mmCIF file of C-alpha atoms in Angstrom:
data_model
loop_
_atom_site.group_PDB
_atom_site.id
_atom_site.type_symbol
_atom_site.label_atom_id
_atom_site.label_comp_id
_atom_site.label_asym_id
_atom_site.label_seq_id
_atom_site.Cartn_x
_atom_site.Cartn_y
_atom_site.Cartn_z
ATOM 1 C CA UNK G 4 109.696 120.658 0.992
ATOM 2 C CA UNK G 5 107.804 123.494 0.124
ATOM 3 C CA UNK G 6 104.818 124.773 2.246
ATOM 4 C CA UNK G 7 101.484 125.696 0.265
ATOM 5 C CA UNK G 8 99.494 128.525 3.377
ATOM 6 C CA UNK G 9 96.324 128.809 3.382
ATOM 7 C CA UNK G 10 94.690 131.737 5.070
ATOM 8 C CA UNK G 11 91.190 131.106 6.164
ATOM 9 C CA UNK G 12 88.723 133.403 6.714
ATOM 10 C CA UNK G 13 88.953 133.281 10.587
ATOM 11 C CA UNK G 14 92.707 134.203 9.986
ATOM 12 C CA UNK G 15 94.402 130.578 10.853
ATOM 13 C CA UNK G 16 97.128 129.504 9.037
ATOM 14 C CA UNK G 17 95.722 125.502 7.743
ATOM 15 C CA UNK G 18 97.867 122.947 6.133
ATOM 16 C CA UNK G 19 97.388 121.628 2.605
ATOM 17 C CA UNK G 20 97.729 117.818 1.510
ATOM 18 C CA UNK G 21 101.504 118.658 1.093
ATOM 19 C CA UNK G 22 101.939 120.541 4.200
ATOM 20 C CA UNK G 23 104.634 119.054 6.823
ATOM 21 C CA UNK G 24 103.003 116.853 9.524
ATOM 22 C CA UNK G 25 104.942 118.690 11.649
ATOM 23 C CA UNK G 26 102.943 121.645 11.502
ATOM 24 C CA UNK G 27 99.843 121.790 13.503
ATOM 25 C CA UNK G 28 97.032 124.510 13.993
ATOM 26 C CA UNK G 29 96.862 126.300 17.900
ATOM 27 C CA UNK G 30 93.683 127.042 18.986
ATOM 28 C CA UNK G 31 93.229 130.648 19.515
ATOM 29 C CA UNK G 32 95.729 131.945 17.757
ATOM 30 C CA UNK G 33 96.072 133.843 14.123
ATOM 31 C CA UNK G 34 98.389 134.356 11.554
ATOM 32 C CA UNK G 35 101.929 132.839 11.319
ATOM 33 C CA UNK G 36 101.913 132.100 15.380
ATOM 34 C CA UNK G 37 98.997 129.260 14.987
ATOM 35 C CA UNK G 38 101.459 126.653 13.907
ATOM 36 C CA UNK G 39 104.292 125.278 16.024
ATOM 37 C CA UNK G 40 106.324 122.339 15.746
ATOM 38 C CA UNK G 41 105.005 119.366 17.965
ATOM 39 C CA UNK G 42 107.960 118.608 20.020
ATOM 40 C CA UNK G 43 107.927 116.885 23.616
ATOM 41 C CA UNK G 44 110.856 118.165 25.662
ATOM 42 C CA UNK G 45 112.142 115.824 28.534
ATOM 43 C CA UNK G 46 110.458 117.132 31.578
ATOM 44 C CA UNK G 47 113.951 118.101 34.023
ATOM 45 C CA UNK G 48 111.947 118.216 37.389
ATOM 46 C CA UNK G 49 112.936 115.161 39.428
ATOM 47 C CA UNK G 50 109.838 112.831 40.266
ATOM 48 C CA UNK G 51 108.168 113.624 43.677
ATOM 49 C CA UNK G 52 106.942 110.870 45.697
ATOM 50 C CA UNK G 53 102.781 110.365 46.364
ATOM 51 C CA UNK G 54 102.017 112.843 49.510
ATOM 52 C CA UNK G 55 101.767 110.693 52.801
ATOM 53 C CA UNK G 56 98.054 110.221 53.590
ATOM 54 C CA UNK G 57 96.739 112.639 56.522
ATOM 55 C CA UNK G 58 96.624 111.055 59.662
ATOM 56 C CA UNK G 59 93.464 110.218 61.707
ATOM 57 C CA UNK G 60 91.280 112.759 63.449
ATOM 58 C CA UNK G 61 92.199 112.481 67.104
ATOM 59 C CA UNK G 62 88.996 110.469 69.119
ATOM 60 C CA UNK G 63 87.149 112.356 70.907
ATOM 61 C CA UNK G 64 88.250 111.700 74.649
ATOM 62 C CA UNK G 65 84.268 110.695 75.935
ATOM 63 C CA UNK G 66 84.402 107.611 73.797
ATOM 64 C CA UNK G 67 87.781 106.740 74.817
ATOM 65 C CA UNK G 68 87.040 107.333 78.478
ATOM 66 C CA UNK G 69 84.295 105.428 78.095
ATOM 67 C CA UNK G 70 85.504 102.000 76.988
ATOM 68 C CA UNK G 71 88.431 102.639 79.251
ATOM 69 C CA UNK G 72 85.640 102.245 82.489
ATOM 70 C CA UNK G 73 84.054 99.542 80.971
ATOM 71 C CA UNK G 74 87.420 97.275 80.918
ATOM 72 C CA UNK G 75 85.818 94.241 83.509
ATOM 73 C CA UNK G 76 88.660 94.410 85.913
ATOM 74 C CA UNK G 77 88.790 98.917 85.731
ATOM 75 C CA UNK G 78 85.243 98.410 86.282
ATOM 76 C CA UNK G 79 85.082 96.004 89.164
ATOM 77 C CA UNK G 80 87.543 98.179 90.943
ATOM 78 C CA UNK G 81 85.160 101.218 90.739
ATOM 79 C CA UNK G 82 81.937 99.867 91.430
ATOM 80 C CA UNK G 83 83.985 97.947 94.592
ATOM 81 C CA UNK G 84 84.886 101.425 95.913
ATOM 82 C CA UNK G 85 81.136 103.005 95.611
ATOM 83 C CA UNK G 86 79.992 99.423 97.142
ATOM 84 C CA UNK G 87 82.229 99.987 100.009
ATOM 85 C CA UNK G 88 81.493 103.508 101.019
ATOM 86 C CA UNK G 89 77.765 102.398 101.122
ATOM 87 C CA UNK G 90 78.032 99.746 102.757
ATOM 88 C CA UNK G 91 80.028 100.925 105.780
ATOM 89 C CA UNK G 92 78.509 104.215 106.435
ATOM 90 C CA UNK G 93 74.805 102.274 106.709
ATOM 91 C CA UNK G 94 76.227 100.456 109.109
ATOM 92 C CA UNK G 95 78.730 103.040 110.912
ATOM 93 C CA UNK G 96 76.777 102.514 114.245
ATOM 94 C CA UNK G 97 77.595 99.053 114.499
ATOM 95 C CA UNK G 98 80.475 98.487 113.098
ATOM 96 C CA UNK G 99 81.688 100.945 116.453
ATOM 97 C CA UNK G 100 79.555 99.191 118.679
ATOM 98 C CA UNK G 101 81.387 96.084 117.430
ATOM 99 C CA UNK G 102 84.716 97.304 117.899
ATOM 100 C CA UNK G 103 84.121 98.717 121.708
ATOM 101 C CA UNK G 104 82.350 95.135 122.373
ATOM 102 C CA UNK G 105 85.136 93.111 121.238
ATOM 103 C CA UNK G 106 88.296 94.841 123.085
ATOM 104 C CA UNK G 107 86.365 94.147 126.682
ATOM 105 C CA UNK G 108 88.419 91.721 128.573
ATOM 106 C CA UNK G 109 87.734 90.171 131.989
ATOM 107 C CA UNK G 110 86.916 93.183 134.166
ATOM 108 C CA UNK G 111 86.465 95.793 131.516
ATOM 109 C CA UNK G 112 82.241 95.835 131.773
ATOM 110 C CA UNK G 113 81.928 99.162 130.567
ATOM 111 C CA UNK G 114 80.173 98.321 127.476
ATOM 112 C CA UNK G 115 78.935 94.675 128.868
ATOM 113 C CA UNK G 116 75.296 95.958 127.446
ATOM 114 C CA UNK G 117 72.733 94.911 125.090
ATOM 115 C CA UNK G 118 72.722 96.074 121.369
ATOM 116 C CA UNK G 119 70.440 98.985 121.962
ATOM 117 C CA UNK G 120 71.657 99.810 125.117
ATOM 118 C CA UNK G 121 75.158 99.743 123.663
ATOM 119 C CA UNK G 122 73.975 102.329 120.969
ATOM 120 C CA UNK G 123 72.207 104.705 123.594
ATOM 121 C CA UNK G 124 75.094 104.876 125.975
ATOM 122 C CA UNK G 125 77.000 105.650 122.890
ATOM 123 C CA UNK G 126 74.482 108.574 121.940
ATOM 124 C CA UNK G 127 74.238 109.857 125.384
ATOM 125 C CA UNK G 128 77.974 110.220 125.965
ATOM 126 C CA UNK G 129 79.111 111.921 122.469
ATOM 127 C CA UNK G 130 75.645 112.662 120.540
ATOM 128 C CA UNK G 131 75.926 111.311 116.647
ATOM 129 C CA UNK G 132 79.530 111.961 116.457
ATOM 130 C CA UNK G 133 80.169 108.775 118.766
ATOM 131 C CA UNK G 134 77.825 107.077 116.420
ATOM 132 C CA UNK G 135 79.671 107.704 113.696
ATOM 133 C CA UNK G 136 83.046 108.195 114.932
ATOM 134 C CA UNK G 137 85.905 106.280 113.312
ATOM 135 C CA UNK G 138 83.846 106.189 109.899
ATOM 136 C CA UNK G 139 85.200 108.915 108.082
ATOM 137 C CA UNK G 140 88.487 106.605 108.605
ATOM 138 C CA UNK G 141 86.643 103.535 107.915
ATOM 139 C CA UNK G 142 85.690 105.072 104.774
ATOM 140 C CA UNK G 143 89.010 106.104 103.773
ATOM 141 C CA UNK G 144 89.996 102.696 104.508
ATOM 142 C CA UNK G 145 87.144 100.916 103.107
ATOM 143 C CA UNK G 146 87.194 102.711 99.406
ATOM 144 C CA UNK G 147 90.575 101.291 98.202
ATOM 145 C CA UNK G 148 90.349 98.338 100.279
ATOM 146 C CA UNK G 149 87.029 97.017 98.151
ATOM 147 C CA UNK G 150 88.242 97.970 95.237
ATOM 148 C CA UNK G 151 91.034 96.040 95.364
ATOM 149 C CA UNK G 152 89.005 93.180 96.629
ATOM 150 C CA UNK G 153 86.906 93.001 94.176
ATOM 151 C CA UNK G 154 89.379 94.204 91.305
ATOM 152 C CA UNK G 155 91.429 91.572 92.496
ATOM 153 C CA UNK G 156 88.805 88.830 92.615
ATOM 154 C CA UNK G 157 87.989 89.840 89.005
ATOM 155 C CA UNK G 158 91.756 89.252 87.899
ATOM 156 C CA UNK G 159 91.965 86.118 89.714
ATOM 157 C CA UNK G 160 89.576 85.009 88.016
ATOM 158 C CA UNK G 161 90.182 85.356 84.635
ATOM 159 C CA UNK G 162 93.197 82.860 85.255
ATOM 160 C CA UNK G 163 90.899 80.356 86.874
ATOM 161 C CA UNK G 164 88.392 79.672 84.394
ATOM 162 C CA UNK G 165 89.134 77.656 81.229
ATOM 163 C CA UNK G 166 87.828 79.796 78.761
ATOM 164 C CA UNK G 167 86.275 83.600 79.290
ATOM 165 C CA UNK G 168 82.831 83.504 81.014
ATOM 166 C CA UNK G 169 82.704 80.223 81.752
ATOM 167 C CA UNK G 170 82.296 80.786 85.651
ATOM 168 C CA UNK G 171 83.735 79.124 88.265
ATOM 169 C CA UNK G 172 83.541 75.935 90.330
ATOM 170 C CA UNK G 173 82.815 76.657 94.504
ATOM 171 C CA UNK G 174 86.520 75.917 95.341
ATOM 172 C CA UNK G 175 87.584 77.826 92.739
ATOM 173 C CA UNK G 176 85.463 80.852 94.178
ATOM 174 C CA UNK G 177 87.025 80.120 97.339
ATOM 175 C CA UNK G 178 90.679 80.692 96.558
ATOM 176 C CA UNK G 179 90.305 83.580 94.307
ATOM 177 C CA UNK G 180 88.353 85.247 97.067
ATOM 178 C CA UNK G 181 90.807 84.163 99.383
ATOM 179 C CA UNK G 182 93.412 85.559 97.067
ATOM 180 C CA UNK G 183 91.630 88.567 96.564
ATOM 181 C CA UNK G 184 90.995 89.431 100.917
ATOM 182 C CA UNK G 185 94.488 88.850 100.858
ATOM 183 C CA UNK G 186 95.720 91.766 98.456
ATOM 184 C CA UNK G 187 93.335 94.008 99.923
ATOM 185 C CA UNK G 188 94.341 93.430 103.276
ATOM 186 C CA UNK G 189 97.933 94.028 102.567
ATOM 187 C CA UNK G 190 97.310 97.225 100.380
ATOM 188 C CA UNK G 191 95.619 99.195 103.311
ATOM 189 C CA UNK G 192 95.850 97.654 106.582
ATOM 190 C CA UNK G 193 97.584 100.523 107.994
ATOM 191 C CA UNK G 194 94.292 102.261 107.926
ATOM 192 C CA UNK G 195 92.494 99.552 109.699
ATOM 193 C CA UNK G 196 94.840 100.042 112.164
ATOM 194 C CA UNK G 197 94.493 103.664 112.625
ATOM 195 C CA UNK G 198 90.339 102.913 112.246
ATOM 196 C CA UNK G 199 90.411 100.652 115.281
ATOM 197 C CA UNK G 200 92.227 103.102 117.838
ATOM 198 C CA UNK G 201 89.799 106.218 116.650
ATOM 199 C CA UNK G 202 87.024 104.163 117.389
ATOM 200 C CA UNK G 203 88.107 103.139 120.854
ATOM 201 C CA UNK G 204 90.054 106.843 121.973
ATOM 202 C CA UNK G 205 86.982 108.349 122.904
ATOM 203 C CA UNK G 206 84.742 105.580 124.854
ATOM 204 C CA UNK G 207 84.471 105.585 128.366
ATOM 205 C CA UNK G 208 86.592 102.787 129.611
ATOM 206 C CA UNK G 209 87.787 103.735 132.872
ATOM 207 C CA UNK G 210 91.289 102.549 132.219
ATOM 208 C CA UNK G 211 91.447 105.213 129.467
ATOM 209 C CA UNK G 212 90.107 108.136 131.811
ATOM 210 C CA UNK G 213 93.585 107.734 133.647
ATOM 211 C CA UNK G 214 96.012 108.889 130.330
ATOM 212 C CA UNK G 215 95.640 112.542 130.384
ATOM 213 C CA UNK G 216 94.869 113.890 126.896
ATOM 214 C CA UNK G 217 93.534 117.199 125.629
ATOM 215 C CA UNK G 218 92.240 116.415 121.982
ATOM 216 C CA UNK G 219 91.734 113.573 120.403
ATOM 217 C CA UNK G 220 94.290 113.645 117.437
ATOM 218 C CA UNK G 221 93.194 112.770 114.133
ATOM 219 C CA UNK G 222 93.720 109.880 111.350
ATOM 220 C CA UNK G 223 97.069 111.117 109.984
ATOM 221 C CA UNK G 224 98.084 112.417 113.251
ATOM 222 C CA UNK G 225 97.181 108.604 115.059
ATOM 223 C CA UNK G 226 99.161 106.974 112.286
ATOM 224 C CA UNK G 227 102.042 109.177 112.814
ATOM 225 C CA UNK G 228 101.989 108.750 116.566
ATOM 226 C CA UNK G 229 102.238 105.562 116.130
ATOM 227 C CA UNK G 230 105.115 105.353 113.885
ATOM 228 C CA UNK G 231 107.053 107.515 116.129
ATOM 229 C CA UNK G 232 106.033 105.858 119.302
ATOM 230 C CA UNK G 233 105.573 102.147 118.800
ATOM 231 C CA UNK G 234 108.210 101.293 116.203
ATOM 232 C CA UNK G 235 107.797 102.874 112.895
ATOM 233 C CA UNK G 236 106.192 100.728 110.015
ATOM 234 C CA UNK G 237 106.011 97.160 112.085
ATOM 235 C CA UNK G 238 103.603 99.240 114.292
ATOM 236 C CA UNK G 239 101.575 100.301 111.490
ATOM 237 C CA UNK G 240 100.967 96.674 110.549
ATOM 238 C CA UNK G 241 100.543 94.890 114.168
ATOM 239 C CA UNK G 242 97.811 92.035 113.741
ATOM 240 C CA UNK G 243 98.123 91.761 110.054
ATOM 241 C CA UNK G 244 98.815 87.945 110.519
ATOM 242 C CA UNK G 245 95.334 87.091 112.653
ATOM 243 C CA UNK G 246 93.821 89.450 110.001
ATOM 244 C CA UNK G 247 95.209 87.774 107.318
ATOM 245 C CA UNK G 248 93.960 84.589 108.713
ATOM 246 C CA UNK G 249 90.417 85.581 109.152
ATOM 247 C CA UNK G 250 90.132 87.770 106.149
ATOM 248 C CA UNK G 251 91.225 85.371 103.420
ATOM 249 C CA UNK G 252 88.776 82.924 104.365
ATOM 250 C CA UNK G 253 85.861 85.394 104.911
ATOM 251 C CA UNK G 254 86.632 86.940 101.553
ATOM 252 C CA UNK G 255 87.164 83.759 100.372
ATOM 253 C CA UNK G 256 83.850 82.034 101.735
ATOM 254 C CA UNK G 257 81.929 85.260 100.942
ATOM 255 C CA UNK G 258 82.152 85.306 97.064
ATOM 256 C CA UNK G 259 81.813 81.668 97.332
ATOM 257 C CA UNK G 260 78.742 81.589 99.201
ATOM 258 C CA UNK G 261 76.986 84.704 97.505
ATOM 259 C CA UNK G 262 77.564 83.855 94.059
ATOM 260 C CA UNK G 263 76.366 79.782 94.497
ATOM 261 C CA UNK G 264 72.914 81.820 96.600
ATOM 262 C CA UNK G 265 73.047 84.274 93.332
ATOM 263 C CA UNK G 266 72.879 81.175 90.759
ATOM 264 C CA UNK G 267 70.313 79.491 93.067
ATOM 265 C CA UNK G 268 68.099 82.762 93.562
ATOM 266 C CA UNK G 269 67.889 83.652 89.442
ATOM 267 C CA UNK G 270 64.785 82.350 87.570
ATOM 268 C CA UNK G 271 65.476 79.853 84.854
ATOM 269 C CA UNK G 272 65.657 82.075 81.662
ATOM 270 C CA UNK G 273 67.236 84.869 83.129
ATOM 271 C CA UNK G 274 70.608 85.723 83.611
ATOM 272 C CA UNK G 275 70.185 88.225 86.810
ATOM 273 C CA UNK G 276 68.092 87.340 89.989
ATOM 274 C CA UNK G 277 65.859 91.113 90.847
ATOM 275 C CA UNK G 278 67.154 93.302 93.330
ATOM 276 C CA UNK G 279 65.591 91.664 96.544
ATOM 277 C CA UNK G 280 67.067 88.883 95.633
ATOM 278 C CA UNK G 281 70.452 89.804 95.292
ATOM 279 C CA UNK G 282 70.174 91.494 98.675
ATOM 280 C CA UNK G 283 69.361 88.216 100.390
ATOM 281 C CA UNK G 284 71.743 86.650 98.964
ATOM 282 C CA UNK G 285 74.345 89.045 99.986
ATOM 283 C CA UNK G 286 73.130 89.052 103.239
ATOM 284 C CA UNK G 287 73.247 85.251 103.733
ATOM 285 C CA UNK G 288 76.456 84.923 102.374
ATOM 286 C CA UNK G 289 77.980 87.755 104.695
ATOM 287 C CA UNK G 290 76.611 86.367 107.641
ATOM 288 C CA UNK G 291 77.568 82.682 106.729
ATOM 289 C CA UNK G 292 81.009 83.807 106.053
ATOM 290 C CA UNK G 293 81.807 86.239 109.155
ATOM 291 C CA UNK G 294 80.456 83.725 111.910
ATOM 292 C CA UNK G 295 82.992 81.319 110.585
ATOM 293 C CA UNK G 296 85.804 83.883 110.497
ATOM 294 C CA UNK G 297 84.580 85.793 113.472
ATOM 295 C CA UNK G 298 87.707 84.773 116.168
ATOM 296 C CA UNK G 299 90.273 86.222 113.895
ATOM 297 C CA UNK G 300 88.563 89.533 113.817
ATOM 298 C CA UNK G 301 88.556 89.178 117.493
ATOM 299 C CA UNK G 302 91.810 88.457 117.614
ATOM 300 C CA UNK G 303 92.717 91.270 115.027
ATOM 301 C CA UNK G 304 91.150 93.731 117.265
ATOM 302 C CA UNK G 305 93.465 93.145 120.447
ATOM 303 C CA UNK G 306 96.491 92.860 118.817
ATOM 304 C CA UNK G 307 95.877 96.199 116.955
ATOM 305 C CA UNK G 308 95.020 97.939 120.411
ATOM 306 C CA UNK G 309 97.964 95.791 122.274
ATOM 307 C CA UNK G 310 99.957 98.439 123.039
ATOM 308 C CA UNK G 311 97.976 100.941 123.535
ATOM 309 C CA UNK G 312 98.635 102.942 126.249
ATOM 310 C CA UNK G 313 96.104 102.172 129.275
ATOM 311 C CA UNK G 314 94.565 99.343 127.668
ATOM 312 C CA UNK G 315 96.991 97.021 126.006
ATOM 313 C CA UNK G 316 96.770 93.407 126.236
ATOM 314 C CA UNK G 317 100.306 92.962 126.026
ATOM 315 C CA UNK G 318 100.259 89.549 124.168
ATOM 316 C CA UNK G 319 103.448 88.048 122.989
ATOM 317 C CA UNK G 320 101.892 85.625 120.643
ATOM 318 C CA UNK G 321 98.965 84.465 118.564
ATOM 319 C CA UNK G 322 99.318 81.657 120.336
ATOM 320 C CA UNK G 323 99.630 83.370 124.033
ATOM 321 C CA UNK G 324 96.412 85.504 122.706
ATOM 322 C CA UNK G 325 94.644 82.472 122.298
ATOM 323 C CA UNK G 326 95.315 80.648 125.659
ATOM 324 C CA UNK G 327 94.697 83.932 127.676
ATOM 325 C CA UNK G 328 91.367 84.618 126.448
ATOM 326 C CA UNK G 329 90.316 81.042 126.516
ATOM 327 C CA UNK G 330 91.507 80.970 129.954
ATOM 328 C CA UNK G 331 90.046 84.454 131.161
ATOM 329 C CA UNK G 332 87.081 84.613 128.474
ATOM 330 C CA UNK G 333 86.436 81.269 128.131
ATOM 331 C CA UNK G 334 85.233 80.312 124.537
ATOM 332 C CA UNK G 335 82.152 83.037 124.213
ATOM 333 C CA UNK G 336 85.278 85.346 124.461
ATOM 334 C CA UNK G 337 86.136 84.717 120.648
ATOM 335 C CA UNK G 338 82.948 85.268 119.870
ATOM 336 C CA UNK G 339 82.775 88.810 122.131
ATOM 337 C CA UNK G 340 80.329 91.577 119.321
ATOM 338 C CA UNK G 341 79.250 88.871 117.537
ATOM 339 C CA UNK G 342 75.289 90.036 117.890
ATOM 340 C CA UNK G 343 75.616 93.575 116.878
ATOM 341 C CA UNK G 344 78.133 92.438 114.026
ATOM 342 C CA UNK G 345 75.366 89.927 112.613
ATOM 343 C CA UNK G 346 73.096 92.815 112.779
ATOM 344 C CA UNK G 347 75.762 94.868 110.527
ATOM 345 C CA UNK G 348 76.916 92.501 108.426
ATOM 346 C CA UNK G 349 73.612 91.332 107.364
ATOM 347 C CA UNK G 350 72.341 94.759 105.764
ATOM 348 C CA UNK G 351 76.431 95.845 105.106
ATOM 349 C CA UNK G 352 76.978 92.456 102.733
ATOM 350 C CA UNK G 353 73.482 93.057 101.417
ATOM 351 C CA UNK G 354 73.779 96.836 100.292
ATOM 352 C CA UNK G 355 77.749 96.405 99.422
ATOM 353 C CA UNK G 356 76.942 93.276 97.209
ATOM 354 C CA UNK G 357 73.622 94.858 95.487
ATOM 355 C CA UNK G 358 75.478 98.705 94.856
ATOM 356 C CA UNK G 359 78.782 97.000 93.510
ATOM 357 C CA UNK G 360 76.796 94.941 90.659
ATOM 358 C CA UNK G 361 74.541 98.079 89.748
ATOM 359 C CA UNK G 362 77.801 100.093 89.228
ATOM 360 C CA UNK G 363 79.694 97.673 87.672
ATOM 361 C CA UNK G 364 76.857 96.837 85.307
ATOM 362 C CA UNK G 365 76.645 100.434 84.705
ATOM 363 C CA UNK G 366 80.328 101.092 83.878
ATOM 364 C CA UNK G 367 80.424 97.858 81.775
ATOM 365 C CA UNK G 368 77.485 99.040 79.488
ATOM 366 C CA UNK G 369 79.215 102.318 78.646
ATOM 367 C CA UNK G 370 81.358 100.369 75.959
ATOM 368 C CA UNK G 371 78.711 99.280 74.679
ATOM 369 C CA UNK G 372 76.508 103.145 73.513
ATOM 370 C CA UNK G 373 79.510 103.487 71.105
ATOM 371 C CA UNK G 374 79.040 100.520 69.238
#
C-alpha cells in the first residue's frame, strides 16, 4: 500500500483517506518522527500488590490514662485509699487512746481515765507526737487496706447482682462486705500488727518501765524484731483469726447499713443524698456496725500484744482469752475503749464514707470528658 504525505503548514506529517490506520500523528513533533506505529507491548514488570494501609496514630497516653481510672473497680480502689488516709489521721488521737484503753487488764489502771483526761495525760507525757504516734503506721496500713476493701466490695459485687446496676438486696450487702473485710484483712494485717505495738511502746504502763530500752525502733524495724524474735511469719499474723471474726462482720454490716441509710436519706428524684447527708449516714452505719463487732477488736488487740515482752497476756486460746477476761474483767471488759472509739468511729466512718464517693465519682467521670 502506498502512502500519499501530506506536509502541513505547521510541519506534521497527516494521513490521507488512503493512508494506513496504522499511522497516527504525535503531538509535538515534526516531520517524518510525528507518526509511529500504535503498538502495545506486554508490560514485563511483575504486578505489585496494593501498599498495606498506615497504621493508626498512637493515642495520646492522657485519654488512655484516663478511662483506665475510671474502670469502677480501678476506681473504687483509689478513692478507698484517699478515703482511708482521711479518715484515720482525723481521728489519730483516738484511735491511740483506743488502743492504750483496750490492752488494760485487771490491775493495769494506768490509763483507767476519762476520754479527755486520757488525751491530756497523753499530751503531757509525749506532746503531739503521743497524739499521733502509731499513725504514720496506721496510715501505711490503712491506704492498701481500704482500697482493697472497697475494690473488693466493688468486685464482689458485680457477681451478686443479676444484671449491672441493679443494686443489691441487704444480705447481699452483707456478704460481699463480709467478703470484702476479709481480703483486706488478709492482704495487710502484718501492719496492723506492727500499728498496735507502736502505739503501746511508748505509754506509761509501769510494767513496760521495767524492759530497759534506749529508742523506740521503728515500723520496719518492729516488724523485723518480731520475725526474728517471736517466730518468723506466724508472729507477724498473731490474732488474725479474732480479727477475722470481728472484721468480716463489721465490714460486712457497715456497707450494709450505710448504703440501706444512703437509699433512705436521698430525696425522691435524685439519685445522690447532699453531702450532710451522706456523712450521717456514714456515721450511723459505723457506729451501728463497730458496737456489734466491738469484742473481737478487743480480743484482736491482746492477742497481737500477747507476747510482748512485759505485758503479754499469755493466752493459749480464743477460747482461754475469753474465759479469763470474763472472769477477771467481767463482761464491760469486752467492751474496754468502747467510748472514745464511738467518738472516732462516728466522724472516721463519716469522713472515710463521704471522701471515698467524691473520689470515686471523680475518677469515674474522667471517662466520660473524652466522649
Amino acid at each position: 500500500m502506498s502512502l500519499d504525505r501530506k506536509q502541513t503548514s505547521g510541519g506534521v506529517v497527516s494521513e490521507s483517506e488512503g493512508d494506513s490506520p496504522s499511522l497516527r500523528r504525535i503531538p509535538g513533533l515534526t516531520g517524518t518522527h510525528a507518526s509511529a506505529p500504535n503498538i502495545t507491548e506486554p508490560s514485563t514488570l511483575p504486578s505489585l500488590p496494593p501498599p498495606a494501609p498506615l497504621p493508626p496514630p498512637p493515642e495520646p497516653i492522657i485519654p488512655q490514662l484516663r478511662r483506665t481510672v475510671s474502670q469502677p473497680v480501678l476506681a473504687a480502689f483509689l478513692a478507698g485509699g484517699v478515703a482511708g488516709a482521711v479518715s484515720r489521721t482525723v481521728v489519730s488521737p483516738l484511735e491511740r487512746l483506743k488502743i492504750l484503753f483496750q490492752i488494760q487488764s485487771k490491775g493495769r489502771e494506768e490509763y483507767k481515765l476519762s476520754v479527755g483526761k486520757g488525751l491530756m495525760k497523753m499530751w503531757r507525757e509525749e506532746g503531739w507526737r503521743g497524739l499521733m504516734r502509731g499513725n504514720g503506721t496506721n496510715c501505711i496500713r490503712i491506704v492498701p487496706y481500704s482500697a482493697v476493701q472497697f475494690a473488693s466490695y466493688s468486685f464482689y459485687k458485680r457477681f451478686a447482682e443479676r444484671s449491672p446496676g441493679e443494686g443489691l438486696n441487704p444480705f447481699k450487702r452483707l456478704l460481699c462486705g463480709g467478703a470484702a473485710g476479709i481480703t483486706s484483712v488478709t492482704f495487710t494485717y502484718p501492719l496492723d500488727i506492727v500499728r498496735t505495738r507502736l502505739s503501746i511502746q511508748s505509754a506509761s504502763f509501769s510494767a513496760l518501765r521495767e524492759v530497759p530500752r534506749k529508742k523506740l525502733p521503728g515500723m520496719w524495724a518492729t516488724m523485723v524484731l518480731m520475725y526474728k524474735n517471736e517466730g518468723g511469719v506466724r508472729a507477724l499474723y498473731r490474732g488474725i483469726v479474732p480479727t477475722v471474726a470481728g472484721v468480716a462482720p463489721y465490714v460486712g454490716l457497715n456497707f450494709m447499713v450505710y448504703e440501706g441509710i444512703r437509699q433512705y436519706f436521698t430525696p425522691e428524684g435524685e439519685t445522690n443524698p447532699g453531702h450532710l447527708r451522706r456523712l450521717a449516714a456514714g456515721a450511723i452505719s459505723g457506729a451501728v456496725a463497730q458496737t456489734c463487732t466491738y469484742p473481737f477488736d478487743v480480743l484482736r488487740r491482746r492477742f497481737q500484744i500477747n507476747t510482748m515482752s512485759g505485758i503479754g497476756y499469755q493466752y493459749k486460746s480464743i477460747w482461754d482469752a475469753v474465759t479469763i477476761i470474763f472472769a477477771q474483767e467481767g463482761f464491760r471488759g469486752f467492751y474496754k475503749g468502747i467510748v472514745p472509739n464511738l467518738l472516732k468511729v462516728a466522724p472516721s466512718m463519716a469522713s472515710s464514707w463521704l471522701s471515698f464517693e467524691i473520689a470515686r465519682d471523680f475518677l469515674v467521670s474522667l471517662g466520660k470528658i473524652d466522649r
